[in-house]
Coordinates of C-alpha atoms in Angstrom, one line a residue:
Chain A
M1 CA 134.5 169.9 56.4
E2 CA 134.2 168.0 53.3
T3 CA 130.9 166.7 52.1
V4 CA 130.9 163.0 51.2
I5 CA 127.2 162.4 50.6
E6 CA 125.2 165.3 48.5
V7 CA 121.6 164.5 47.8
R8 CA 119.9 167.1 45.9
D9 CA 115.9 166.8 44.9
A10 CA 116.2 163.1 44.5
R11 CA 113.2 161.2 43.6
R12 CA 112.4 157.6 43.0
E13 CA 109.3 156.1 41.6
Y14 CA 108.5 152.3 41.5
V15 CA 106.1 151.1 38.9
S16 CA 104.2 148.0 38.9
R17 CA 101.7 146.7 36.7
S18 CA 98.8 144.3 37.3
G19 CA 96.1 142.8 35.2
V20 CA 96.1 140.2 32.7
W21 CA 94.3 141.7 29.6
K22 CA 94.1 145.4 30.6
R23 CA 97.4 146.2 32.1
E24 CA 97.0 148.5 35.0
K25 CA 100.1 150.9 35.6
R26 CA 100.6 152.0 39.4
V27 CA 103.3 154.3 40.2
V28 CA 104.4 154.6 43.8
K29 CA 106.6 157.9 44.9
A30 CA 109.0 156.2 47.5
V31 CA 111.3 159.5 47.5
D32 CA 109.8 162.7 46.5
G33 CA 112.5 165.2 46.3
I34 CA 114.6 165.1 49.5
S35 CA 118.0 166.9 49.7
F36 CA 120.7 166.6 52.4
E37 CA 124.3 166.7 52.7
V38 CA 126.5 164.5 55.0
R39 CA 130.2 165.6 55.9
R40 CA 133.3 163.2 56.0
G41 CA 133.8 161.9 59.6
E42 CA 129.8 162.3 60.7
I43 CA 127.4 159.8 62.2
F44 CA 124.3 160.9 60.3
G45 CA 120.6 159.6 60.9
L46 CA 118.1 158.9 58.6
L47 CA 114.7 158.4 60.3
G48 CA 111.3 157.8 59.2
Q49 CA 108.3 155.6 59.5
N50 CA 108.0 152.3 57.8
G51 CA 107.8 153.1 54.1
A52 CA 108.8 156.6 54.6
G53 CA 111.7 156.0 51.8
K54 CA 114.8 155.4 54.1
T55 CA 115.7 152.2 52.6
T56 CA 115.2 153.7 48.9
T57 CA 117.2 156.5 49.7
I58 CA 120.2 154.0 50.9
K59 CA 119.9 152.1 48.0
M60 CA 120.2 154.7 45.7
L61 CA 123.2 156.2 47.6
T62 CA 124.7 152.6 47.5
T63 CA 124.6 152.4 43.7
L64 CA 121.8 149.8 43.8
L65 CA 119.0 152.0 42.5
A66 CA 119.1 154.6 40.0
P67 CA 117.0 157.7 41.0
T68 CA 114.0 158.8 38.8
G69 CA 115.1 162.3 39.4
G70 CA 117.5 164.7 41.1
S71 CA 120.8 163.5 41.8
C72 CA 122.6 161.4 44.7
R73 CA 126.4 162.2 44.8
V74 CA 128.8 160.1 47.0
L75 CA 132.4 161.0 47.6
G76 CA 132.1 163.3 44.6
C77 CA 130.5 160.8 42.2
D78 CA 127.4 160.4 40.8
T79 CA 125.9 157.2 42.1
F80 CA 124.1 156.4 38.6
G81 CA 127.1 156.7 36.0
E82 CA 130.2 156.9 38.1
E83 CA 129.3 154.0 40.4
K84 CA 132.8 152.2 39.6
R85 CA 134.6 154.8 41.6
I86 CA 132.3 154.8 44.4
R87 CA 131.8 150.9 45.1
P88 CA 135.2 150.1 46.5
R89 CA 135.2 152.8 48.8
I90 CA 131.6 152.1 50.6
N91 CA 129.9 149.3 51.9
F92 CA 126.5 148.8 53.6
I93 CA 124.7 146.6 56.0
F94 CA 120.9 145.8 55.9
G95 CA 119.3 144.6 59.1
G96 CA 117.9 141.1 59.6
E97 CA 119.4 137.9 58.6
M98 CA 119.8 138.5 54.8
G99 CA 123.1 139.1 53.0
V100 CA 125.4 136.2 54.0
Y101 CA 125.9 132.8 52.8
R102 CA 124.5 130.3 55.0
R103 CA 126.0 127.4 53.7
L104 CA 129.2 128.9 54.3
S105 CA 131.2 129.5 57.5
A106 CA 131.8 133.0 58.4
R107 CA 135.5 132.9 57.4
D108 CA 134.3 131.7 53.9
N109 CA 132.2 134.4 53.7
L110 CA 134.4 136.9 54.3
R111 CA 137.0 135.5 52.4
Y112 CA 134.9 135.3 49.5
F113 CA 133.9 139.0 50.0
S114 CA 137.4 140.2 50.3
N115 CA 137.7 138.4 46.9
L116 CA 135.0 140.3 45.6
Y117 CA 136.5 143.5 47.1
L118 CA 139.8 143.1 45.4
L119 CA 141.8 142.7 48.5
P120 CA 145.4 141.6 48.1
R121 CA 145.7 138.1 49.3
G122 CA 148.5 138.8 51.9
E123 CA 146.1 141.4 53.4
Q124 CA 142.9 139.1 53.4
E125 CA 143.8 136.8 56.2
K126 CA 144.9 139.7 58.7
R127 CA 141.9 141.7 58.2
I128 CA 139.4 138.5 58.4
E129 CA 140.8 137.7 61.8
R130 CA 140.7 141.1 63.1
I131 CA 137.5 141.9 61.7
L132 CA 136.1 138.4 63.5
G133 CA 137.7 139.6 66.4
L134 CA 135.9 142.8 66.4
V135 CA 132.4 141.4 65.8
D136 CA 133.0 138.4 68.4
L137 CA 132.7 135.7 65.8
A138 CA 136.6 134.5 66.2
E139 CA 135.4 131.0 68.2
R140 CA 132.7 130.3 65.9
A141 CA 134.4 131.3 62.4
D142 CA 134.4 127.8 61.2
D143 CA 131.0 126.9 61.7
L144 CA 128.6 127.2 58.9
A145 CA 126.5 130.4 59.2
E146 CA 123.3 128.5 59.1
T147 CA 124.1 127.3 62.7
Y148 CA 124.3 130.6 63.8
S149 CA 121.7 132.6 65.8
K150 CA 119.9 135.6 64.6
G151 CA 122.4 138.0 66.2
M152 CA 125.5 135.9 65.2
I153 CA 124.3 136.5 61.5
Q154 CA 123.5 140.3 61.8
R155 CA 127.6 140.2 63.2
L156 CA 128.7 138.6 60.3
Q157 CA 126.8 141.2 58.3
I158 CA 128.6 143.5 59.9
A159 CA 132.0 141.9 59.6
R160 CA 131.1 141.5 55.9
G161 CA 130.6 145.5 55.7
L162 CA 133.7 146.2 57.2
I163 CA 135.7 143.8 54.8
N164 CA 136.8 146.8 52.3
D165 CA 137.7 149.3 55.3
P166 CA 135.0 151.6 53.8
E167 CA 135.4 155.4 54.1
I168 CA 131.6 155.3 54.2
L169 CA 129.2 152.7 55.7
F170 CA 125.4 152.6 55.3
M171 CA 123.5 150.8 57.7
D172 CA 119.9 150.0 57.4
E173 CA 118.4 149.3 60.6
P174 CA 121.3 147.3 61.8
T175 CA 120.3 146.3 65.4
V176 CA 116.9 145.0 64.3
G177 CA 116.6 141.8 66.3
L178 CA 120.0 142.0 68.2
D179 CA 120.2 141.3 71.5
P180 CA 121.1 144.1 73.8
V181 CA 124.8 142.9 74.1
G182 CA 125.0 142.7 70.1
A183 CA 123.3 146.3 69.9
R184 CA 126.1 147.6 72.3
M185 CA 128.5 145.9 70.4
L186 CA 127.5 147.6 67.2
R187 CA 127.1 150.9 68.7
D188 CA 130.9 150.5 70.0
I189 CA 132.0 149.7 66.3
I190 CA 130.1 152.8 64.9
R191 CA 131.6 154.9 67.4
R192 CA 135.1 153.6 66.7
L193 CA 134.4 153.9 63.0
K194 CA 133.8 157.7 63.7
E195 CA 136.9 157.9 65.6
E196 CA 138.8 156.5 62.7
G197 CA 137.3 159.3 60.7
R198 CA 135.0 157.2 58.6
T199 CA 131.5 158.3 57.9
V200 CA 128.2 156.4 58.7
L201 CA 124.8 156.8 57.4
L202 CA 122.4 155.1 59.6
T203 CA 118.7 154.4 59.8
T204 CA 116.8 153.1 63.0
H205 CA 113.7 153.2 64.6
N206 CA 115.7 153.1 68.0
L207 CA 115.4 157.1 68.8
A208 CA 117.7 156.8 72.2
E209 CA 120.3 154.9 69.7
V210 CA 120.1 158.2 67.4
E211 CA 120.5 160.4 70.4
E212 CA 123.3 158.6 71.6
L213 CA 125.2 158.3 68.2
C214 CA 124.1 160.5 65.5
D215 CA 125.9 164.1 65.0
R216 CA 123.0 165.2 62.6
L217 CA 119.9 163.7 61.2
V218 CA 117.1 164.1 58.9
I219 CA 113.5 162.7 59.4
I220 CA 111.6 161.9 56.4
N221 CA 107.7 161.0 55.8
K222 CA 106.3 160.1 52.7
G223 CA 109.1 160.3 50.8
K224 CA 109.8 164.1 51.8
V225 CA 112.2 165.6 54.5
I226 CA 110.1 167.1 57.5
A227 CA 112.8 167.8 59.8
R228 CA 116.6 168.2 60.0
G229 CA 119.3 169.2 62.3
T230 CA 121.3 168.0 65.5
P231 CA 119.2 165.6 67.8
E232 CA 119.0 168.6 70.2
E233 CA 117.7 170.9 67.7
I234 CA 115.0 168.4 66.7
K235 CA 114.3 168.0 70.2
G236 CA 113.7 171.4 70.8
G237 CA 111.4 172.0 73.9
F238 CA 110.5 168.2 74.1
D239 CA 112.1 166.0 77.0
T240 CA 113.2 163.1 74.5
L241 CA 113.7 162.7 71.0
E242 CA 111.0 160.2 70.5
D243 CA 108.4 163.0 71.9
A244 CA 109.7 165.4 69.6
Y245 CA 109.6 162.6 66.7
V246 CA 106.2 161.4 67.4
K247 CA 104.7 165.0 67.3
L248 CA 106.4 165.9 64.1
I249 CA 105.0 162.8 62.4
E250 CA 101.4 163.4 64.0
G251 CA 102.0 167.0 62.7
V252 CA 102.4 166.1 59.1
S253 CA 99.8 163.4 59.4
A254 CA 97.3 165.4 60.4
Chain B
M1 CA 138.7 139.9 34.6
S2 CA 140.0 138.8 38.1
L3 CA 141.0 135.1 37.9
A4 CA 141.2 135.2 41.6
V5 CA 137.6 136.1 41.6
L6 CA 136.4 134.0 39.1
L7 CA 138.4 130.8 41.0
A8 CA 136.9 132.0 44.6
T9 CA 133.6 132.1 42.9
M10 CA 133.9 128.8 41.6
R11 CA 134.8 127.2 44.9
V12 CA 132.0 129.1 46.8
Q13 CA 129.5 127.8 44.1
M14 CA 130.6 124.3 44.0
K15 CA 130.6 124.2 47.8
Q16 CA 127.1 125.9 47.9
S17 CA 125.8 123.8 45.3
F18 CA 126.8 120.7 46.7
A19 CA 125.1 121.2 49.9
R20 CA 121.9 121.8 48.8
P21 CA 119.8 118.5 48.4
M22 CA 118.0 119.4 45.2
F23 CA 121.1 120.0 43.5
R24 CA 122.4 116.4 44.8
F25 CA 119.1 115.1 43.5
C26 CA 119.6 116.5 40.0
L27 CA 123.3 115.6 40.1
I28 CA 123.1 111.9 41.3
A29 CA 119.7 110.6 41.3
N30 CA 118.5 112.1 38.2
P31 CA 120.9 110.3 36.0
I32 CA 120.3 107.3 37.4
L33 CA 116.6 107.3 37.1
N34 CA 116.9 109.0 33.3
T35 CA 119.5 106.1 32.3
V36 CA 116.7 103.4 33.6
L37 CA 113.9 105.3 32.0
L38 CA 116.0 105.7 28.7
Y39 CA 117.7 102.1 28.5
E40 CA 114.0 100.8 28.7
M41 CA 112.7 103.0 26.2
Y42 CA 115.7 102.0 24.0
R43 CA 116.0 98.3 24.6
G44 CA 113.6 97.1 21.7
S45 CA 114.3 99.8 19.3
G46 CA 116.8 98.3 17.3
E47 CA 119.3 100.9 18.4
E48 CA 122.5 99.2 19.2
S49 CA 124.8 101.6 20.6
F50 CA 123.3 102.2 24.3
M51 CA 126.3 104.5 24.9
A52 CA 125.0 107.2 22.3
Y53 CA 121.2 107.5 23.4
V54 CA 121.1 106.0 27.0
V55 CA 124.4 106.9 28.8
L56 CA 124.9 110.3 26.9
G57 CA 121.1 111.3 26.8
A58 CA 120.9 110.6 30.5
G59 CA 123.9 112.2 31.2
L60 CA 123.1 115.3 29.3
M61 CA 119.8 115.5 30.5
G62 CA 121.2 115.5 34.3
L63 CA 123.8 118.1 33.2
W64 CA 121.5 120.3 31.7
S65 CA 118.8 120.1 34.7
C66 CA 121.5 120.9 36.8
I67 CA 122.6 123.9 34.8
C68 CA 118.9 125.2 34.7
F69 CA 118.2 124.6 38.4
S70 CA 121.5 126.1 39.6
S71 CA 123.2 128.6 37.1
A72 CA 119.7 130.2 36.5
G73 CA 118.4 129.2 39.9
D74 CA 121.1 130.8 42.0
I75 CA 120.0 134.2 40.6
N76 CA 116.8 133.8 42.6
R77 CA 118.3 132.3 45.5
E78 CA 120.8 135.2 45.7
R79 CA 118.0 137.3 45.3
Y80 CA 116.0 135.9 48.2
S81 CA 118.9 135.6 50.3
G82 CA 120.0 139.3 49.7
T83 CA 123.3 138.4 48.3
L84 CA 122.4 139.3 44.8
A85 CA 122.7 143.1 45.6
L86 CA 126.0 142.5 47.4
I87 CA 127.7 140.8 44.7
F88 CA 126.3 143.4 41.9
V89 CA 127.6 146.3 43.8
A90 CA 131.0 144.8 44.6
P91 CA 133.9 146.0 42.8
A92 CA 134.7 142.8 41.1
S93 CA 132.8 142.4 37.9
F94 CA 129.4 141.1 37.9
P95 CA 129.9 139.2 34.7
T96 CA 132.9 137.6 36.0
I97 CA 131.0 136.5 39.3
I98 CA 128.3 135.0 37.2
L99 CA 131.0 133.4 34.8
G100 CA 132.8 131.8 38.1
K101 CA 129.3 130.4 39.3
I102 CA 128.3 129.0 36.1
I103 CA 131.8 127.2 35.4
G104 CA 131.5 125.9 38.9
N105 CA 128.2 124.5 38.4
T106 CA 128.9 123.0 35.0
L107 CA 132.2 121.4 36.3
L108 CA 130.4 120.0 39.1
S109 CA 127.3 118.8 36.8
L110 CA 129.7 116.8 34.4
L111 CA 129.3 114.2 37.0
T112 CA 126.2 113.3 35.7
L113 CA 127.8 111.8 32.6
G114 CA 130.0 109.6 34.9
I115 CA 126.9 108.4 37.1
S116 CA 125.0 107.6 34.0
L117 CA 127.8 105.6 32.6
V118 CA 128.3 103.7 35.8
T119 CA 124.6 103.1 36.0
A120 CA 124.3 101.8 32.5
A121 CA 127.3 99.5 33.2
V122 CA 126.2 98.3 36.7
L123 CA 122.3 97.8 36.2
F124 CA 122.2 96.5 32.4
R125 CA 125.7 95.1 31.7
T126 CA 125.2 96.5 28.4
P127 CA 128.6 96.8 26.1
L128 CA 129.4 100.7 26.3
M129 CA 131.7 101.5 23.3
L130 CA 133.5 105.1 22.9
E131 CA 135.0 104.7 19.6
S132 CA 136.9 107.7 19.1
P133 CA 137.7 108.8 22.6
L134 CA 140.4 111.8 21.6
Y135 CA 137.4 113.2 19.6
F136 CA 134.8 112.8 22.3
L137 CA 137.4 114.9 24.2
F138 CA 137.4 117.6 22.1
A139 CA 133.6 117.4 21.8
L140 CA 133.1 117.4 25.5
L141 CA 135.1 120.5 25.9
A142 CA 133.5 122.4 23.2
A143 CA 130.2 121.4 24.9
V144 CA 131.4 122.5 28.1
A145 CA 132.4 125.8 26.6
A146 CA 128.8 125.8 24.8
F147 CA 126.7 125.1 28.2
V148 CA 128.8 127.7 30.0
V149 CA 128.0 130.6 27.3
I150 CA 124.3 129.7 27.0
S151 CA 124.0 129.4 30.9
S152 CA 125.4 132.9 30.9
V153 CA 122.8 134.1 28.7
V154 CA 120.1 132.8 30.6
A155 CA 121.6 134.0 33.9
C156 CA 121.9 137.4 32.8
L157 CA 118.4 137.5 31.4
L158 CA 117.2 136.2 34.6
T159 CA 118.7 138.9 36.6
L160 CA 116.4 141.2 34.9
S161 CA 113.2 139.4 36.0
R162 CA 111.7 138.3 39.3
K163 CA 110.1 135.3 37.8
T164 CA 113.0 133.3 37.5
E165 CA 111.7 129.9 38.5
L166 CA 108.7 130.3 35.9
Y167 CA 111.3 130.8 33.3
M168 CA 113.8 128.1 34.3
N169 CA 111.2 125.6 34.5
C170 CA 110.3 126.7 30.9
I171 CA 113.3 126.3 29.5
E172 CA 114.5 122.6 30.8
I173 CA 112.4 120.2 28.6
P174 CA 112.2 122.2 25.6
I175 CA 116.0 122.5 25.3
I176 CA 116.2 118.9 25.9
L177 CA 113.8 118.0 23.1
L178 CA 115.1 120.8 20.6
C179 CA 118.7 119.9 21.0
G180 CA 118.3 116.2 20.6
F181 CA 119.6 115.0 23.8
V182 CA 117.9 111.3 23.7
F183 CA 116.7 111.3 20.3
P184 CA 118.2 112.6 16.8
V185 CA 117.2 116.0 15.9
S186 CA 116.0 114.4 12.1
V187 CA 113.1 113.0 13.8
L188 CA 111.5 116.5 14.5
P189 CA 109.5 118.5 12.0
A190 CA 111.6 120.7 9.7
A191 CA 110.6 123.9 11.0
V192 CA 111.6 122.8 14.4
R193 CA 114.7 121.5 13.4
A194 CA 115.5 125.0 12.0
V195 CA 115.3 126.2 15.8
S196 CA 117.3 123.3 16.9
Y197 CA 120.0 124.3 14.8
A198 CA 120.2 127.6 16.0
L199 CA 121.0 126.2 19.2
S200 CA 124.5 125.5 20.0
P201 CA 123.8 122.4 22.3
T202 CA 122.4 120.6 19.4
Y203 CA 125.9 120.6 17.7
A204 CA 127.4 119.6 21.0
V205 CA 125.4 116.5 21.4
E206 CA 125.8 115.5 17.8
L207 CA 129.5 115.8 17.9
L208 CA 129.4 113.8 21.1
R209 CA 127.2 111.2 19.3
M210 CA 129.7 111.2 16.5
S211 CA 132.4 110.3 18.5
V212 CA 130.7 107.6 20.5
W213 CA 129.7 105.8 17.3
G214 CA 133.6 106.7 15.5
V215 CA 134.5 109.4 13.4
E216 CA 134.7 108.0 10.1
E217 CA 134.6 111.4 8.4
P218 CA 137.1 113.7 10.5
A219 CA 136.3 116.8 8.2
A220 CA 132.5 116.4 8.7
F221 CA 133.6 116.5 12.6
W222 CA 135.7 119.2 12.4
Q223 CA 133.2 121.3 10.4
K224 CA 130.5 120.7 13.0
L225 CA 133.0 121.6 15.7
G226 CA 133.7 124.8 14.0
I227 CA 130.0 125.7 13.5
L228 CA 129.6 124.9 17.5
L229 CA 132.4 127.1 18.6
G230 CA 131.3 130.0 16.1
L231 CA 127.9 129.9 17.6
T232 CA 129.4 129.8 21.2
A233 CA 131.4 132.8 20.3
L234 CA 128.3 134.6 18.8
Y235 CA 126.6 133.5 22.1
A236 CA 129.3 135.1 23.9
V237 CA 129.5 138.5 22.5
L238 CA 125.6 138.6 23.0
S239 CA 126.1 137.6 26.5
A240 CA 128.7 140.5 27.0
L241 CA 126.6 143.0 25.4
L242 CA 123.5 142.0 27.6
Y243 CA 125.5 142.4 30.9
R244 CA 126.7 145.8 29.5
R245 CA 122.9 146.8 29.3
I246 CA 121.6 145.1 32.3
D247 CA 124.1 147.2 34.7
R248 CA 121.9 150.3 34.1
R249 CA 118.7 148.5 33.4
V250 CA 118.4 146.2 36.6
R251 CA 118.8 149.5 38.8
V252 CA 116.4 151.3 37.0
A253 CA 113.8 148.3 37.1
A254 CA 114.7 147.4 40.6
T255 CA 114.9 143.9 40.3
L256 CA 118.0 143.0 42.1
E257 CA 116.1 142.3 45.3
V258 CA 112.8 141.2 46.4
A259 CA 110.2 143.6 46.5

């Protein structure tokens, strides 16, 4: 099966400086030489503790950040240098309540992003209606997003992430703060995307969700890959993926 | 450049800006208060044309404040709401999106000139003369272009840094003073005047003022307009070069989002 994401020895450092007179330079290695591949049509999990480097990895893959070293290729193109060929074909959703214009309605948000994704005018309204129905926001589509609950804002984020019918959807903790109904709706959407042959790269702390959805996954810790495989392979002799995960993290932290 | 993206961004920007209380304050209350302040300052000064310094001065101050706190501040608002990253990686070109925001804001902010005019007319009942309306129209169009382009340079630089609020506060008053919004640049020391005449709004203000007083020497007007358009074109080239550079720079420096 075709490889659509290829990460080779990717590294990313953040440099910060403090002090007024004597500037002190501090370098944090967020991602420290990770490698993995994702095949077309897979739901791929990226797991790890807070600060493990998951979000940084997603940002490098979505062309938001330049890798400090190594390479990140998406759909056969380098994410730093060939980003213009990647951007129309992917999209991303970050968890939480960010990433929408709160003083616009859901419909206006989607209209605006469909313009930014250069969708033909005739197609925009049809697609917006379909997506609003998919995330169950059709009834409140013309209310300002600032009047929405947290879950509704996240559903609007999901809708925005689907606006360009992406071949690959990157999701960074998309179910954070979602109520059980919203979380299930998102899982259903992810499954439907897989049925349509789309690829999803997902980070989450919900290991039951990973077991339920992911075909394969990598676990990263302090910027390095510490395990990879299918959920069954990673579970090994443990009853649950959570037990296996905790053991792995404890093992490398000891 | 996509016209649909430009127009959609202008529409969204105007809606969003007007929904913000701070923008409404800058747009409506600020020119009213500045008109009162400048009227009191100029009342006993011997200056007869209140239109040239009071109405125009207050209107331009309001216009510049709106531009500073919106066109520049929007970068920060987008950054904190997590949408800066989204618009940056959208297939539409980032400079077109920023240009749409700036044009939307600037057009909306032109209201400050009207509010200042109405305030002066209603509160002080002073004669407000505009001697050369056609020249004023040319000057106004050139001024809008100059403000749009200068805002675009500022917005571009602010994309590179997270200290946006500090910088936008730092540029508001100096531009008002250096470009002679409320007094003639000729009263400034010679060394400072050199800086003033490197800034395009200085010429825009002088052109507007010339047309308020009445253009007696059209050649002088056109010459100044030529300089203004030349400077605006120069800034536009600088802006285009900057945008080309920031595309790589912000992804290396990781300044698109809040840390």
